[in-house]
Coordinates of C-alpha atoms in Angstrom, one line a residue:
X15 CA 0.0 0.0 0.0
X16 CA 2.9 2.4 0.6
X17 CA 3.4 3.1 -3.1
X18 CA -0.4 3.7 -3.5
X19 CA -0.1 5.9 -0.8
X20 CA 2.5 7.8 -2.1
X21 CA 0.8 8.5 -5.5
X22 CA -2.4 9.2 -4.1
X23 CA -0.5 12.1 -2.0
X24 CA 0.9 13.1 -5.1
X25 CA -2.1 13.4 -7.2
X26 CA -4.3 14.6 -4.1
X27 CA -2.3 17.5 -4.5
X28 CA -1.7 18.2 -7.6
X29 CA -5.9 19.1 -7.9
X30 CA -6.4 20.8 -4.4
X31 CA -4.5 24.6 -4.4
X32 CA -5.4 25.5 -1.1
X33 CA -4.2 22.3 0.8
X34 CA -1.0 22.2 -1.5
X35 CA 0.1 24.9 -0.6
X36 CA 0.0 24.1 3.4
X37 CA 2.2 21.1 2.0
X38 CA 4.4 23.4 0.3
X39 CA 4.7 26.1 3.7
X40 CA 5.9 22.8 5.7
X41 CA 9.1 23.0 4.0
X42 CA 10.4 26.3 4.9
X43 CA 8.5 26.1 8.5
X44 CA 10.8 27.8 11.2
X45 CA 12.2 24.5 14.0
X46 CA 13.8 24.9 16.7
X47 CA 14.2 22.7 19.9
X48 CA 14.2 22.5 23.4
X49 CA 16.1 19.9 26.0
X50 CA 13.3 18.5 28.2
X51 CA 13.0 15.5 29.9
X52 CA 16.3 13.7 28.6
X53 CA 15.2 13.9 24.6
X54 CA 15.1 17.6 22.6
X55 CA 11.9 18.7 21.5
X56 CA 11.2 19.9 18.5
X57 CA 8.8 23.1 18.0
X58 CA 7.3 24.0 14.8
X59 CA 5.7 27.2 13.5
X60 CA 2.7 26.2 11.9
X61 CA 0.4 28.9 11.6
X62 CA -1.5 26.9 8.8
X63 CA -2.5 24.4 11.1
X64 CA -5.4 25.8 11.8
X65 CA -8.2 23.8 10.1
X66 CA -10.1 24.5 7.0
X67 CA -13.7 23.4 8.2
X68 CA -16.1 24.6 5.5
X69 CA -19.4 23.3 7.9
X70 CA -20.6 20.1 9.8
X71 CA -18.0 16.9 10.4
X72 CA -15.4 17.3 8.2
X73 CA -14.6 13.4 7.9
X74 CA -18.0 12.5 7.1
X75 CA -18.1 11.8 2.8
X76 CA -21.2 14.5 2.7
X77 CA -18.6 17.2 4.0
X78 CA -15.4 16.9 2.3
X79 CA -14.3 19.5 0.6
X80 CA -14.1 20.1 -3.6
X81 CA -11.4 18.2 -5.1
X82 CA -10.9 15.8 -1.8
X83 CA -10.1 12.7 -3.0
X84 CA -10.4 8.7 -0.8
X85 CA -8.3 5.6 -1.0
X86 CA -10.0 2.8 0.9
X87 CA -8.7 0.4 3.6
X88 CA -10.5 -2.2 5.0
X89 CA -10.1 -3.4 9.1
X90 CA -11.5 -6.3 10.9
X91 CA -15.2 -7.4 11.1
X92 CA -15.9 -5.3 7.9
X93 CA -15.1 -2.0 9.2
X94 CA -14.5 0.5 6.0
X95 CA -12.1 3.8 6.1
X96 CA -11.5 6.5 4.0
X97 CA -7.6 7.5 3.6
X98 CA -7.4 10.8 3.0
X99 CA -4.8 14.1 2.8
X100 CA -4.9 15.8 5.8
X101 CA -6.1 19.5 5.3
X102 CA -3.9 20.5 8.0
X103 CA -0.9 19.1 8.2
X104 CA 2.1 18.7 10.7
X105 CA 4.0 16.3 8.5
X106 CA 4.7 15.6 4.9
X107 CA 2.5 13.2 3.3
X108 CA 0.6 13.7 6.8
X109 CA -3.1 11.3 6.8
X110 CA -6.3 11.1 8.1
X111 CA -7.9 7.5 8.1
X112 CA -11.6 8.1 8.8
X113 CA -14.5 5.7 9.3
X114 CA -16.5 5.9 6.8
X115 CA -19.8 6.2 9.2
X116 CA -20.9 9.1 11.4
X117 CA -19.4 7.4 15.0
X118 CA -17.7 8.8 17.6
X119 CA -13.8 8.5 18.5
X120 CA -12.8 5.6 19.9
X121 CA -9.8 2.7 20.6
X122 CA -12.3 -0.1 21.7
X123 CA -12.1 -2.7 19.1
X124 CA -10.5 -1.1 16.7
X125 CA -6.7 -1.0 17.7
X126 CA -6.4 -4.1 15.8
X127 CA -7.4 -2.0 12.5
X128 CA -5.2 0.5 13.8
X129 CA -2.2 -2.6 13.7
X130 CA -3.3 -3.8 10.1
X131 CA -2.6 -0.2 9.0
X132 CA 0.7 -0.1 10.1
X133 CA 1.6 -3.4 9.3
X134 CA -0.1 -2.1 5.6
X135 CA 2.0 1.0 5.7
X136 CA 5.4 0.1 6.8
X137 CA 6.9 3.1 6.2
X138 CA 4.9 4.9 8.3
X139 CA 3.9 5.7 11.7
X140 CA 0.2 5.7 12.6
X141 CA -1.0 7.5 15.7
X142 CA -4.3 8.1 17.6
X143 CA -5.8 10.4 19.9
X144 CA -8.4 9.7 22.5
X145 CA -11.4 12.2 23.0
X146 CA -10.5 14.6 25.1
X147 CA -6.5 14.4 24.1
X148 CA -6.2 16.6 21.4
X149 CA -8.4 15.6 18.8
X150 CA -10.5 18.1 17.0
X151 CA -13.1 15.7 15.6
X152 CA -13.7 14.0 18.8
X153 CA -17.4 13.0 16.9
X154 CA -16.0 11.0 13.7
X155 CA -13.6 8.2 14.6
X156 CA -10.1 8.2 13.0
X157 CA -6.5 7.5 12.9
X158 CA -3.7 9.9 11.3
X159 CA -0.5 8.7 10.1
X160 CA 2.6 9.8 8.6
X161 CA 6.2 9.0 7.6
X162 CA 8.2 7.7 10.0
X163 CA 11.2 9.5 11.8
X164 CA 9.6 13.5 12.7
X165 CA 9.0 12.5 16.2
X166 CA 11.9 12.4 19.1
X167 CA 9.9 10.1 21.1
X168 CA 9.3 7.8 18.5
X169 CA 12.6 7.8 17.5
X170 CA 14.0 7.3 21.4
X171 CA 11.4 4.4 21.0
X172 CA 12.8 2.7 18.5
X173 CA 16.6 2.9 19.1
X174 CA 15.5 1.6 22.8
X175 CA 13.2 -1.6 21.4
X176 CA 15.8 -2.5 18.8
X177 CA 18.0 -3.2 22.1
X178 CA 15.7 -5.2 23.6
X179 CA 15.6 -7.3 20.9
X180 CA 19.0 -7.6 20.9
X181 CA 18.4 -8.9 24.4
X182 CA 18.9 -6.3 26.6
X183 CA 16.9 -3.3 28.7
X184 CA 18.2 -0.2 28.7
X185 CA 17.7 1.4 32.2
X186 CA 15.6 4.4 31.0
X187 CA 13.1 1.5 30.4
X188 CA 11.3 -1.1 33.4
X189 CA 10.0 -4.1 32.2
X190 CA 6.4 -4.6 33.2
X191 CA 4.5 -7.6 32.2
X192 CA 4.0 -9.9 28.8
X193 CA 1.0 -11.1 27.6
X194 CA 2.0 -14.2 25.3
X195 CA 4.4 -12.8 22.4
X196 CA 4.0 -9.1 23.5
X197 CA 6.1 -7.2 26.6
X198 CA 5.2 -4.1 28.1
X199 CA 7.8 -1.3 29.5
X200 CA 7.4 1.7 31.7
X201 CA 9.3 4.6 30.0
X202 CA 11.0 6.6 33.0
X203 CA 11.8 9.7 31.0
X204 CA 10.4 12.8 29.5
X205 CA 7.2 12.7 31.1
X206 CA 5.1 10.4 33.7
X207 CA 2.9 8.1 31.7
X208 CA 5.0 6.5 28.8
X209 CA 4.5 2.8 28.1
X210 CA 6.5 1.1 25.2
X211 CA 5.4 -2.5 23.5
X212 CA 6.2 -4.5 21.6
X213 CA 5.2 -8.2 20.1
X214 CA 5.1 -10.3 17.4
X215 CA 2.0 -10.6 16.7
X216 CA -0.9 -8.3 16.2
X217 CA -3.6 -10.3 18.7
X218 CA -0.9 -10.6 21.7
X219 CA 0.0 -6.5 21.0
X220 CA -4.2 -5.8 21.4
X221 CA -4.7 -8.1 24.8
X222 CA -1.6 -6.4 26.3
X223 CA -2.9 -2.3 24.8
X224 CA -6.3 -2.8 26.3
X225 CA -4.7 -4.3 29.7
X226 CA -3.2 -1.2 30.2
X227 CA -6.2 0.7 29.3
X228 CA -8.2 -0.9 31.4
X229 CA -5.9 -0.5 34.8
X230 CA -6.3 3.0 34.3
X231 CA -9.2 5.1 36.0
X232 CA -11.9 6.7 33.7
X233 CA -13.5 9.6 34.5
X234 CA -17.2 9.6 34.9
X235 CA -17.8 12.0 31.5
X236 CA -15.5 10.4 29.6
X237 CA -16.5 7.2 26.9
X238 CA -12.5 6.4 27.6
X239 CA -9.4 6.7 29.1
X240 CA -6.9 10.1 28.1
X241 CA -3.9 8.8 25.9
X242 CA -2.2 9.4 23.1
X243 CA -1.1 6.1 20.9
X244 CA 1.2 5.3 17.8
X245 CA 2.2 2.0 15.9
X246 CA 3.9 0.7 13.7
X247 CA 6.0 -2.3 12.3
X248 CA 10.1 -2.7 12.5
X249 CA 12.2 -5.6 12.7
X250 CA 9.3 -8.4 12.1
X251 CA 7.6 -7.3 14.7
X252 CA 5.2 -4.6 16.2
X253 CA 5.8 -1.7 18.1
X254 CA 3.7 0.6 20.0
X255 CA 4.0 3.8 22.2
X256 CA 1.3 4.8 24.9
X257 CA 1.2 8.4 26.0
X258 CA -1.5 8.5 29.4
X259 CA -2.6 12.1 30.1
X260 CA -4.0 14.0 32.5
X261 CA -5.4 17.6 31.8
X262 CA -6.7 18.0 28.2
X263 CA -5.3 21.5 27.5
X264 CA -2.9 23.2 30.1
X265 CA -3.8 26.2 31.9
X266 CA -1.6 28.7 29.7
X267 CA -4.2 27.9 26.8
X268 CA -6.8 30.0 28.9
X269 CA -4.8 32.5 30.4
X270 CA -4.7 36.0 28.8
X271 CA -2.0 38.5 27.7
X272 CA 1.6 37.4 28.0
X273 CA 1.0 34.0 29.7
X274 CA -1.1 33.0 27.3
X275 CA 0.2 30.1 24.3
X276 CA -2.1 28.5 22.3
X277 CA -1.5 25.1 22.9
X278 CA -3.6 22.4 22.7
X279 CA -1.5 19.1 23.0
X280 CA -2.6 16.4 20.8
X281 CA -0.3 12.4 19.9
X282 CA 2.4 14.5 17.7
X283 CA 3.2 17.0 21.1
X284 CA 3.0 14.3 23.7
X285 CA 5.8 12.7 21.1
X286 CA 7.9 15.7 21.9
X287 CA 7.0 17.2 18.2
X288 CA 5.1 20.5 19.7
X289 CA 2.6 22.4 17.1
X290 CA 2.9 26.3 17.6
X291 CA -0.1 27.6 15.7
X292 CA 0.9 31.3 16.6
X293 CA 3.4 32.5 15.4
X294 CA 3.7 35.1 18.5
X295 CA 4.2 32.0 20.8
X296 CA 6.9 30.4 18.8
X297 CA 10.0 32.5 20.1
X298 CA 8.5 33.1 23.5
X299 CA 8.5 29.1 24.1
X300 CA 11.2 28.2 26.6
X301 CA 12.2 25.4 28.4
X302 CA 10.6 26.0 31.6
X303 CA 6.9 27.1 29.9
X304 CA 7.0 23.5 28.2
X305 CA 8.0 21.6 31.2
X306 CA 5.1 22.8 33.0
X307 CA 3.1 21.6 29.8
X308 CA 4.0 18.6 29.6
X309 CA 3.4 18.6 33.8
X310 CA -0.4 19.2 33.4
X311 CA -1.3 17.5 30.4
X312 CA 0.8 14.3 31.5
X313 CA -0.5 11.6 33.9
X314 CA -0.2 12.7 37.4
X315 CA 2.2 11.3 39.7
X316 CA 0.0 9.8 41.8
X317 CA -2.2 8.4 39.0
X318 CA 1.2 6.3 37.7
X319 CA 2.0 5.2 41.2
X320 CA -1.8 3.9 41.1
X321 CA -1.2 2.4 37.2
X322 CA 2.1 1.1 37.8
X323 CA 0.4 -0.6 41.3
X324 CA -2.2 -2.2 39.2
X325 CA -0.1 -3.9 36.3
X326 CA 2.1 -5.6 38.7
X327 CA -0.1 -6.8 41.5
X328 CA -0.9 -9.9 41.6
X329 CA -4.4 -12.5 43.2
X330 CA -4.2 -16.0 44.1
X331 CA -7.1 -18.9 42.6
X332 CA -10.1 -20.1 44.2
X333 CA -12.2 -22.4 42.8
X334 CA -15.8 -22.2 43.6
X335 CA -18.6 -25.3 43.5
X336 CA -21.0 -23.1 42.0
X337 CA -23.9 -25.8 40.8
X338 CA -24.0 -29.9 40.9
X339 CA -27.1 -31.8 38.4
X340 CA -27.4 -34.0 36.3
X341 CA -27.8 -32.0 33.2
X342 CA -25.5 -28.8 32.9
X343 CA -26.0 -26.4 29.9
X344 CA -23.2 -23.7 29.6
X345 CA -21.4 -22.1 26.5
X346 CA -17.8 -20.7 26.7
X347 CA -17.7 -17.5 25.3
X348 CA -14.3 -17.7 23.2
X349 CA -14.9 -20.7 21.1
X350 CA -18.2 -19.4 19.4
X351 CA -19.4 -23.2 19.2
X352 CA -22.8 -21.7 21.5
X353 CA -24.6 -23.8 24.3
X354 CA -23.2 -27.0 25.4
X355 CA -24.4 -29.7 27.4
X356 CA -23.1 -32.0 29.9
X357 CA -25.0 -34.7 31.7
X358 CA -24.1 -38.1 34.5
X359 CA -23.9 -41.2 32.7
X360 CA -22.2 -44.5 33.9
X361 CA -20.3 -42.5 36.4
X362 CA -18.8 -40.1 34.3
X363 CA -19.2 -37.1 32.2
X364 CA -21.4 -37.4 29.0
X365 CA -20.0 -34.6 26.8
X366 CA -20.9 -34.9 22.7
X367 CA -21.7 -38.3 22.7
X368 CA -17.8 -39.6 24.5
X369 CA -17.1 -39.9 28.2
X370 CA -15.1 -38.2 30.4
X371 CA -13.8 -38.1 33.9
X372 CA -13.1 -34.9 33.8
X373 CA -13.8 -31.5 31.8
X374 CA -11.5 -28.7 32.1
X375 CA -12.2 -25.3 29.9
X376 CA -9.3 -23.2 30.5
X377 CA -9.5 -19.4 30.5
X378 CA -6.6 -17.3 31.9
X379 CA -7.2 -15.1 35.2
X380 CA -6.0 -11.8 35.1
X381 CA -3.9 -11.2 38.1
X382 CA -4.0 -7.5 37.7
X383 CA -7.5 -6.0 36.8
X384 CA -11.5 -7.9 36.7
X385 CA -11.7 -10.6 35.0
X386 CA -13.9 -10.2 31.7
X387 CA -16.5 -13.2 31.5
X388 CA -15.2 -16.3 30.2
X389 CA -18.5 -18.9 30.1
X390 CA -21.8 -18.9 30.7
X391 CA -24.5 -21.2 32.5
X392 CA -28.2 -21.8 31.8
X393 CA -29.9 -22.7 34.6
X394 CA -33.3 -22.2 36.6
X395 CA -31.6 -19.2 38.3
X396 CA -31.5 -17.6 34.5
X397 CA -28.3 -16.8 32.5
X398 CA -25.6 -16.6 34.7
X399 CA -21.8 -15.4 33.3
X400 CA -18.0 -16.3 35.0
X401 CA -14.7 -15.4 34.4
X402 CA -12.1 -17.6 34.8
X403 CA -11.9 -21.5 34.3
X404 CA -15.2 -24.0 33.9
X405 CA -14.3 -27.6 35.5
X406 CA -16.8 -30.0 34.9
X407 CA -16.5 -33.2 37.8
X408 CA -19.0 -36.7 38.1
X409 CA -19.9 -37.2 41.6
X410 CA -22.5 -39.3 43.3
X411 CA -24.9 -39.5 40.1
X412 CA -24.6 -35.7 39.1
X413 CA -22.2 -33.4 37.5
X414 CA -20.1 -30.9 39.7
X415 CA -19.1 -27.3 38.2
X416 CA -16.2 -26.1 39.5
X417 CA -15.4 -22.3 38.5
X418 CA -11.5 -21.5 39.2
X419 CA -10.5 -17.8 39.6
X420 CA -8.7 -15.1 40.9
X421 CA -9.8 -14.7 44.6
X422 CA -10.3 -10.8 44.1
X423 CA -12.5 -11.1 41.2
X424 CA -14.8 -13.6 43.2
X425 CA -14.8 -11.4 46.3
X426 CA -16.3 -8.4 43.9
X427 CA -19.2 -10.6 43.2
X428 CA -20.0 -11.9 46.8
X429 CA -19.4 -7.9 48.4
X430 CA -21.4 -7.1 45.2
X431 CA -24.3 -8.9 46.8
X432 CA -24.0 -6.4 50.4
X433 CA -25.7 -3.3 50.6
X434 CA -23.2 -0.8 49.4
X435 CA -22.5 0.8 52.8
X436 CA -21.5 -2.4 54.4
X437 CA -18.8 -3.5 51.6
X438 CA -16.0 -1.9 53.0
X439 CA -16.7 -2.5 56.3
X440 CA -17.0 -6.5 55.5
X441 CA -14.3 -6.7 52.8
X442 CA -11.2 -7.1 54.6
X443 CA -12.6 -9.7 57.2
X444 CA -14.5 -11.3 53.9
X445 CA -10.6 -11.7 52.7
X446 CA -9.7 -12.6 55.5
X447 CA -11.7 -15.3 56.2
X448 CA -11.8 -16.8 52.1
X449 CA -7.9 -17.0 52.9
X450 CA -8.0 -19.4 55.9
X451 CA -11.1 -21.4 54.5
X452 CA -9.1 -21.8 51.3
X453 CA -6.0 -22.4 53.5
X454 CA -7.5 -25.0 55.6
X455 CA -8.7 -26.9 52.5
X456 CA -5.9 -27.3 50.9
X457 CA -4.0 -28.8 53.9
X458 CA -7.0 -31.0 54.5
X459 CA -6.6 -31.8 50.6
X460 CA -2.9 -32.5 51.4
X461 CA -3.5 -34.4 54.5
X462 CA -6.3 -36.3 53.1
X463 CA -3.8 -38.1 50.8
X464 CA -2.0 -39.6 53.5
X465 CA 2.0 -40.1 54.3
X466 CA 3.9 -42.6 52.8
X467 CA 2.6 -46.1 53.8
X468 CA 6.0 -47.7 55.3
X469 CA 4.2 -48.8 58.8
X470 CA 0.9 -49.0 61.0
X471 CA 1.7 -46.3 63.4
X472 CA 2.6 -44.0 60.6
X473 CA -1.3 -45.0 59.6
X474 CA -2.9 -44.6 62.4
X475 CA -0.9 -41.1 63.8
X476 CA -2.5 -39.7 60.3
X477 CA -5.9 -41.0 61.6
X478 CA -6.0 -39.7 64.6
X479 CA -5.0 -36.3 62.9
X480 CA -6.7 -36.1 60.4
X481 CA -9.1 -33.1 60.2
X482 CA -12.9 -33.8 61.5
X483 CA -14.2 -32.4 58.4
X484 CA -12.9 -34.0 55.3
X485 CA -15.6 -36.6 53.7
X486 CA -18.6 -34.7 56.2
X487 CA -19.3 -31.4 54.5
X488 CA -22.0 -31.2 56.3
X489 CA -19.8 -30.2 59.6
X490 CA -17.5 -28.5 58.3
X491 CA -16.9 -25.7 55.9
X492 CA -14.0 -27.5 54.4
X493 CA -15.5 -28.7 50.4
X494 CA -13.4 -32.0 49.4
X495 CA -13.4 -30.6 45.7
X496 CA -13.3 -27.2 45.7
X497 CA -12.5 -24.4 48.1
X498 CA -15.6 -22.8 48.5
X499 CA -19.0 -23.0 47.6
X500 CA -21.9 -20.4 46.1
X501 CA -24.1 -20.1 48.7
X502 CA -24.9 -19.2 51.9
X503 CA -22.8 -21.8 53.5
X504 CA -20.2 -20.5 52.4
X505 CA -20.3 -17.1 50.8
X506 CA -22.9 -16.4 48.4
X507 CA -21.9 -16.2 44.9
X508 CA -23.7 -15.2 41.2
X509 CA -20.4 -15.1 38.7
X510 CA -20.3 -11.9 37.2
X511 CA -23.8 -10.3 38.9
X512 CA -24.7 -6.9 37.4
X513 CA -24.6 -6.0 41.2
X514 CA -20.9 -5.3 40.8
X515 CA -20.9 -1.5 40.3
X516 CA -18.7 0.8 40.4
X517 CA -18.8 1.4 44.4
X518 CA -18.2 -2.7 44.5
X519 CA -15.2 -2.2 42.6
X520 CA -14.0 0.9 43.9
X521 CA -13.5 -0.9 47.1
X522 CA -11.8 -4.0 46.2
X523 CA -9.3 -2.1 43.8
X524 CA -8.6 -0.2 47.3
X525 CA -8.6 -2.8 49.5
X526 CA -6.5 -5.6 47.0
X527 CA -5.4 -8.0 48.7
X528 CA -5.8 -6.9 52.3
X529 CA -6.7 -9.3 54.9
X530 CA -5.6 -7.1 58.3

């Protein structure tokens, strides 16, 4: 696609006067830069960045302007774009890569298009803004893209990745997490808030973007988090840079008289590549102005102590008995193969027609963040939906399910089920009590299969020891085959319950893994 794109630039402009000559002002626009943060900033004057919007949304096809011409890409799940020129442009051979339907900005399901691009145009850079992050079309949802190499944190990005592929971190970068193929680092220059990735594969590069996304807090208002993204393809393999923000303009933008600088910082700022659309501001830009820029617009210091918290912490497994019948009808969500059934035949597991002792349906556990849901179960209680593992068990002429996951995503559905002003108050002994119930059943579990048989006292000391409960669950809230159970004996326990709000999550994110 590169060569199409370069031709279509080409003969873009060649029929469009007043956008070829913004193309044309780019080349004698007055640079300079600035030290901040470890890299140099570049500034550009770029009075004719100011937009040429004739009326309505100018990315909708009814809008575009005379002589505006489209090349079309294609993304996942049918989803069109129109390429076009940008009519204000910061870069040469600068694009806009619009949906080609009236619907608002956003990342959610469509950073994979935003990867096929790149991987499409591998000479180029492709970059994003979230709403509120310097976009000025926050209504019509796009990408921009253009050549690679203008921007100092993109090329501090890539001269840092190519290391670690060489097999080594540089200390300006902290290695985070991986998610299959894909790694995640914390950037600890410039500005708070910069994560680097990168991964071989497009799918392991999403899971790992929308992990960090969703460890961040969103604001009430807002459809999405505040970033700032780019991607693109080097080496074999993807690369992408996260900018987090705070602040959507800094307070200079709303000042008046001499502290006043018309800045409004959008991806190609954050990526140390700052747009001065007046040229008054240009020469009265120092070092110190920017810095406290860059301050409010970034992500606030406490905000990546919180984010940084988030991506590292970790939750142990609990498994759950959350129903026993003879018929069970679920459907995991991944596999798209629908509802299932299971049913008790000949003392085992009657799944498709072949039997088994045991059914396990895998489904990782986020340590970090809740748990999206995994499978679903059809029963008399209505639709019911889990995250983490399904583990299907025969026992005494029914079959057991057996849900396995990460003990802070099951506590948000049993405090879910409190009133909201006794959560807090009951989460930390809730903990707290789930941990030595779990505890005790796994020694029990350990106990229960005995010491080594080498003699009859040996036997009979582990008799005498044993603990009262196993085999008589009746007496005992020790579960032979799984930690706890969903009801009331227990801890009561729905899956994913719509109960879990924001209040019920609030106070497990605050409370992670506290049991004193």
């Amino acid at each position: 696609m590169a060569t199409d794109i370069d031709k279509f630039v080409h003969d873009q402009l060649s029929v469009w006067p007043a956008v070829a000559a913004k193309y044309r002002a780019l080349k004698s626009a007055r640079t300079r830069t600035l030290p901040q943060g470890g890299i140099l900033v570049t500034l550009q004057s770029n009075p004719g960045r100011l937009p040429i919007f004739d009326h309505g949304c100018p990315l909708c096809e009814e809008n575009y302007m005379e002589h505006q011409h489209t090349l079309p890409f294609e993304g996942r799940k049918g989803r069109k774009y129109n390429i076009l020129v940008n009519r204000a442009p910061i870069f040469p051979n600068h694009l806009v890569i619009t949906r080609d339907i009236h619907t608002p900005q956003t990342i959610w399901h469509r950073f994979p298009d935003m990867l096929d691009l790149a991987a499409q145009l591998d000479r180029y850079i492709v970059f994003y803004n979230s709403p509120n992050s310097g976009t000025s079309v926050p209504q019509h949802a796009h990408f921009q893209a253009c050549p690679k190499g203008y921007m100092p944190l993109e090329r501090v990005m890539e001269r840092l990745l190519r290391t670690v592929a060489g097999g080594s971190v540089p200390e300006e970068l902290e290695f985070i997490d991986t998610v299959r193929d894909a790694q995640l680092y914390h950037y600890k220059r410039f500005n708070r808030g910069i994560f680097m990735l990168r991964a071989k594969t497009a799918k392991s590069m999403a899971k790992l973007f929308y992990r960090l996304l969703d460890c961040l807090n969103l604001l009430a208002e807002e459809t999405e988090p505040r970033f700032n993204a780019f991607t693109y393809c080097s080496e074999g393999e993807f690369r992408a840079l996260v900018s987090l923000r705070g602040a959507s303009r800094p307070r200079c933008y709303y000042a008046e008289g001499e502290e006043r600088f018309a800045l409004t910082p959008g991806a190609a700022d954050m990526a140390g590549f700052v747009v001065v659309p007046e040229e008054g501001d240009f020469d009265r830009l120092n070092a110190a102005v920017l810095q406290e820029i860059y301050q409010e617009v970034s992500l606030s210091e406490a905000e990546e102590k919180r984010l940084l918290w988030r991506l590292v912490r970790t939750q142990p497994k609990v498994e759950v008995g959350i129903c026993a019948a003879r018929e069970i009808d679920f459907e995991i969500i991944s596999d798209g193969a629908g509802p299932q059934k299971v049913s008790y035949r000949e003392g085992k597991i009657d799944y498709n027609g072949v039997l088994y002792d045991e059914l396990v349906f895998e489904a990782v556990t986020i340590s970090t963040l809740f748990a999206e849901p995994s499978f679903i179960l059809y029963g008399e209680g209505g639709v019911r939906r889990y995250a983490g593992t399904l583990k299907l068990m025969a026992d005494k002429g029914r079959v057991e399910a057996v849900n396995i996951l990460g003990a802070e995503d099951y506590l948000l559905s049993v405090i879910s089920l409190l009133p909201p002003g006794q959560r807090r108050h009951e989460v930390i002994s809730i903990r707290r009590s789930l941990t030595e119930q779990v505890a005790r059943r796994r020694e029990g579990r350990l106990r229960t299969d005995g010491p080594e048989l080498v003699n009859t006292p040996e036997v009979v000391t582990y008799l005498e020891h044993r603990p009262s409960g196993i085999g008589t669950e009746q007496d005992s809230p020790i579960h032979g085959r799984y930690d706890v159970c969903a009801s009331e004996h227990c801890y009561r326990y729905e899956g994913l319950t719509p109960a879990a709000d924001a209040n019920a999550r609030a106070v497990i994110d605050e409370t992670w893994g506290q049991t004193e």
